[in-house]
């Protein structure tokens, strides 16, 4: 549920989706707890430091979105989308090749 002090411009909705956070030298399972049109809240598998820019992979939808980490609190992180979600099915741009490989390792198709 949104808090009154929430500065989000778009409403968030519960998601509860399996995901992977990907960055150079980092591939970390996560749960996409909720999301809005501009970002998402992630629950990480472990409490690791994240770089400022990551790729968030939605295993169920087989999509990836480049994102900026805007906050951290314990094992949770908030990310702001930096563009539209891209499909990881079929041919993918070279910048998302690592995301496609991570999706396949996580059991996605």
Backbone as numpy.savetxt, mean C-alpha at the origin, in Angstrom:
# Nx Ny Nz CAx CAy CAz Cx Cy Cz
-14.09 4.42 11.93 -14.93 5.58 11.93 -14.03 6.83 11.93
-14.41 7.86 11.18 -13.64 9.08 11.09 -13.74 9.87 12.39
-12.65 10.47 12.78 -12.63 11.32 13.96 -12.95 12.75 13.54
-13.50 13.58 14.43 -13.81 14.98 14.08 -12.57 15.76 13.68
-11.38 15.41 14.25 -10.17 16.14 13.91 -9.48 15.57 12.67
-10.09 14.63 12.00 -9.55 14.01 10.80 -9.47 15.05 9.68
-8.30 15.20 9.07 -8.11 16.21 8.03 -8.30 15.64 6.63
-8.72 14.41 6.54 -8.89 13.74 5.25 -9.95 14.45 4.43
-9.67 14.69 3.16 -10.62 15.35 2.27 -11.68 14.39 1.74
-11.35 13.12 1.68 -12.28 12.11 1.18 -12.56 11.10 2.28
-13.78 10.58 2.34 -14.10 9.61 3.40 -13.32 8.31 3.21
-12.96 7.69 4.33 -12.26 6.40 4.23 -13.26 5.28 4.41
-12.95 4.15 3.81 -13.82 2.99 3.95 -12.98 1.79 4.38
-13.55 0.91 5.19 -12.81 -0.29 5.61 -12.41 -1.12 4.41
-11.23 -1.71 4.47 -10.75 -2.50 3.34 -10.42 -3.93 3.77
-9.56 -4.09 4.79 -9.15 -5.41 5.28 -8.62 -6.30 4.17
-7.63 -5.79 3.41 -7.07 -6.49 2.25 -5.61 -6.87 2.51
-5.22 -8.04 2.03 -3.81 -8.46 2.11 -3.00 -7.62 1.14
-1.83 -7.17 1.60 -0.98 -6.37 0.75 0.49 -6.61 1.02
1.31 -5.92 0.25 2.76 -5.94 0.40 3.25 -4.52 0.23
4.16 -4.09 1.11 4.82 -2.81 0.97 6.18 -3.09 0.35
6.48 -2.40 -0.74 7.70 -2.66 -1.49 8.51 -1.38 -1.64
9.82 -1.49 -1.41 10.77 -0.40 -1.62 12.12 -1.06 -1.88
13.09 -0.32 -2.38 14.40 -0.94 -2.59 14.92 -1.60 -1.31
15.19 -2.88 -1.36 15.68 -3.63 -0.22 14.63 -3.98 0.82
13.35 -3.78 0.51 12.28 -4.04 1.47 11.07 -4.65 0.78
10.60 -5.76 1.32 9.36 -6.39 0.87 8.67 -6.90 2.12
7.60 -6.21 2.54 7.00 -6.45 3.84 5.50 -6.71 3.71
5.01 -7.87 4.18 3.57 -8.11 4.16 2.84 -7.08 5.02
1.62 -6.75 4.63 0.82 -5.80 5.40 -0.65 -6.11 5.21
-1.46 -5.42 6.00 -2.90 -5.45 5.85 -3.34 -4.04 5.51
-4.07 -3.87 4.43 -4.62 -2.57 4.08 -5.90 -2.44 4.90
-5.83 -1.70 5.99 -6.91 -1.63 6.97 -8.09 -0.84 6.42
-7.81 0.35 5.92 -8.85 1.15 5.29 -8.21 2.02 4.23
-9.05 2.59 3.38 -8.52 3.40 2.29 -9.52 4.47 1.89
-8.97 5.50 1.26 -9.79 6.56 0.69 -9.24 6.80 -0.72
-9.81 7.71 -1.42 -9.33 8.01 -2.76 -7.92 8.56 -2.78
-7.48 9.12 -1.66 -6.16 9.75 -1.63 -5.10 8.97 -0.87
-5.49 7.90 -0.15 -4.49 7.18 0.62 -5.04 5.95 1.30
-4.24 5.43 2.23 -4.64 4.21 2.93 -3.93 4.13 4.28
-4.50 3.33 5.16 -3.86 3.01 6.44 -3.44 1.56 6.37
-2.17 1.31 6.68 -1.60 -0.03 6.60 -1.22 -0.52 7.97
-1.43 -1.81 8.22 -0.92 -2.46 9.43 0.19 -3.38 8.95
1.41 -3.07 9.39 2.59 -3.80 8.94 2.79 -5.09 9.73
3.43 -6.04 9.09 3.73 -7.32 9.71 4.75 -7.16 10.83
5.68 -6.21 10.65 6.71 -5.94 11.65 6.89 -4.44 11.78
7.49 -4.03 12.88 7.73 -2.61 13.11 9.09 -2.23 12.54
9.14 -1.99 11.24 10.38 -1.61 10.56 10.28 -0.17 10.08
11.42 0.48 9.95 11.44 1.82 9.38 11.11 1.72 7.89
10.28 2.64 7.42 9.92 2.67 6.01 10.54 3.89 5.36
10.96 3.75 4.10 11.42 4.94 3.39 10.24 5.85 3.08
10.51 7.05 2.64 9.46 8.03 2.36 8.55 7.57 1.22
9.11 6.94 0.19 8.32 6.48 -0.96 8.31 4.96 -1.02
7.13 4.39 -1.21 6.96 2.95 -1.29 5.96 2.63 -2.41
5.87 1.36 -2.73 4.81 0.86 -3.61 3.96 -0.06 -2.75
2.65 0.17 -2.76 1.72 -0.67 -1.99 1.01 -1.58 -2.98
1.13 -2.89 -2.75 0.52 -3.89 -3.63 -0.72 -4.46 -2.95
-1.83 -4.42 -3.65 -3.07 -5.05 -3.20 -3.09 -6.43 -3.85
-2.90 -7.47 -3.05 -2.77 -8.83 -3.59 -4.08 -9.29 -4.23
-5.21 -9.00 -3.60 -6.50 -9.44 -4.12 -6.81 -8.84 -5.49
-6.59 -7.54 -5.62 -6.89 -6.85 -6.88 -5.75 -6.92 -7.89
-4.58 -7.40 -7.46 -3.38 -7.46 -8.29 -3.06 -6.08 -8.87
-3.04 -5.08 -7.95 -2.71 -3.71 -8.35 -1.58 -3.19 -7.48
-0.91 -2.17 -7.99 0.15 -1.50 -7.24 -0.05 0.00 -7.37
0.25 0.71 -6.30 0.17 2.17 -6.33 1.42 2.73 -5.64
2.02 3.71 -6.27 3.14 4.39 -5.66 2.58 5.33 -4.59
3.26 5.39 -3.44 2.72 6.15 -2.32 3.84 6.79 -1.51
3.45 7.80 -0.75 4.35 8.48 0.17 3.89 8.17 1.59
4.82 7.75 2.43 4.50 7.49 3.84 4.38 8.84 4.54
3.20 9.12 5.10 2.97 10.43 5.72 2.92 10.37 7.25
2.70 9.19 7.81 2.76 9.04 9.26 3.03 7.59 9.63
3.57 7.40 10.85 3.82 6.07 11.43 3.41 6.10 12.88
2.80 5.03 13.34 2.45 4.88 14.75 2.53 3.39 15.05
3.62 2.96 15.68 3.82 1.54 15.96 3.90 0.76 14.66
3.04 -0.25 14.54 3.04 -1.08 13.34 2.06 -0.58 12.28
1.52 0.62 12.45 0.62 1.19 11.45 1.29 2.35 10.74
0.89 2.54 9.49 1.42 3.64 8.69 0.31 4.19 7.81
0.37 5.47 7.57 -0.55 6.11 6.65 0.20 6.50 5.39
-0.39 6.19 4.24 0.25 6.53 2.97 -0.68 7.39 2.12
-0.06 8.26 1.36 -0.77 9.12 0.41 -0.45 8.62 -0.98
-1.49 8.35 -1.76 -1.30 7.88 -3.14 -0.64 8.96 -3.98
0.31 8.54 -4.81 0.99 9.49 -5.70 0.52 9.34 -7.14
-0.45 8.50 -7.36 -0.99 8.29 -8.70 -2.08 7.24 -8.64
-2.56 6.86 -9.79 -3.61 5.84 -9.86 -3.00 4.45 -9.68
-3.82 3.52 -9.23 -3.39 2.13 -9.10 -3.18 1.54 -10.49
-2.12 0.77 -10.64 -1.80 0.13 -11.92 -1.97 -1.38 -11.78
-2.54 -1.99 -12.79 -2.73 -3.44 -12.78 -1.38 -4.14 -12.90
-1.23 -5.24 -12.17 -0.02 -6.06 -12.25 -0.27 -7.33 -13.04
-1.42 -7.40 -13.70 -1.73 -8.55 -14.55 -1.18 -8.29 -15.95
-0.65 -9.31 -16.57 -0.12 -9.16 -17.92 1.17 -8.37 -17.93
1.40 -7.64 -19.01 2.61 -6.84 -19.14 2.52 -5.61 -18.24
3.63 -5.29 -17.60 3.66 -4.13 -16.71 4.84 -3.24 -17.11
4.76 -1.95 -16.82 5.91 -1.07 -17.09 7.12 -1.54 -16.28
8.30 -1.27 -16.78 9.52 -1.74 -16.11 9.62 -1.24 -14.67
9.08 -0.05 -14.37 9.15 0.47 -13.00 8.32 -0.37 -12.03
7.39 -1.20 -12.55 6.56 -2.05 -11.69 6.93 -3.53 -11.79
8.03 -3.85 -12.45 8.45 -5.26 -12.59 8.69 -5.90 -11.22
9.32 -5.17 -10.32 9.57 -5.71 -8.97 8.26 -5.92 -8.22
7.29 -5.05 -8.44 5.99 -5.19 -7.79 5.27 -6.44 -8.31
5.36 -6.69 -9.60 4.74 -7.90 -10.17 5.39 -9.15 -9.58
6.71 -9.16 -9.48 7.42 -10.30 -8.89 7.02 -10.50 -7.43
6.87 -9.41 -6.68 6.46 -9.51 -5.27 5.04 -10.04 -5.16
4.17 -9.62 -6.07 2.80 -10.11 -6.09 2.78 -11.63 -6.29
3.57 -12.12 -7.23 3.61 -13.56 -7.51 4.17 -14.33 -6.31
5.20 -13.79 -5.64 5.75 -14.44 -4.45 4.74 -14.49 -3.32
3.85 -13.47 -3.25 2.84 -13.42 -2.20 1.62 -14.29 -2.51
1.61 -14.93 -3.66 0.53 -15.83 -4.00 -0.56 -15.19 -4.86
-0.34 -13.98 -5.33 -1.30 -13.33 -6.20 -1.14 -13.80 -7.64
-2.10 -13.46 -8.47 -2.05 -13.87 -9.89 -2.24 -12.70 -10.78
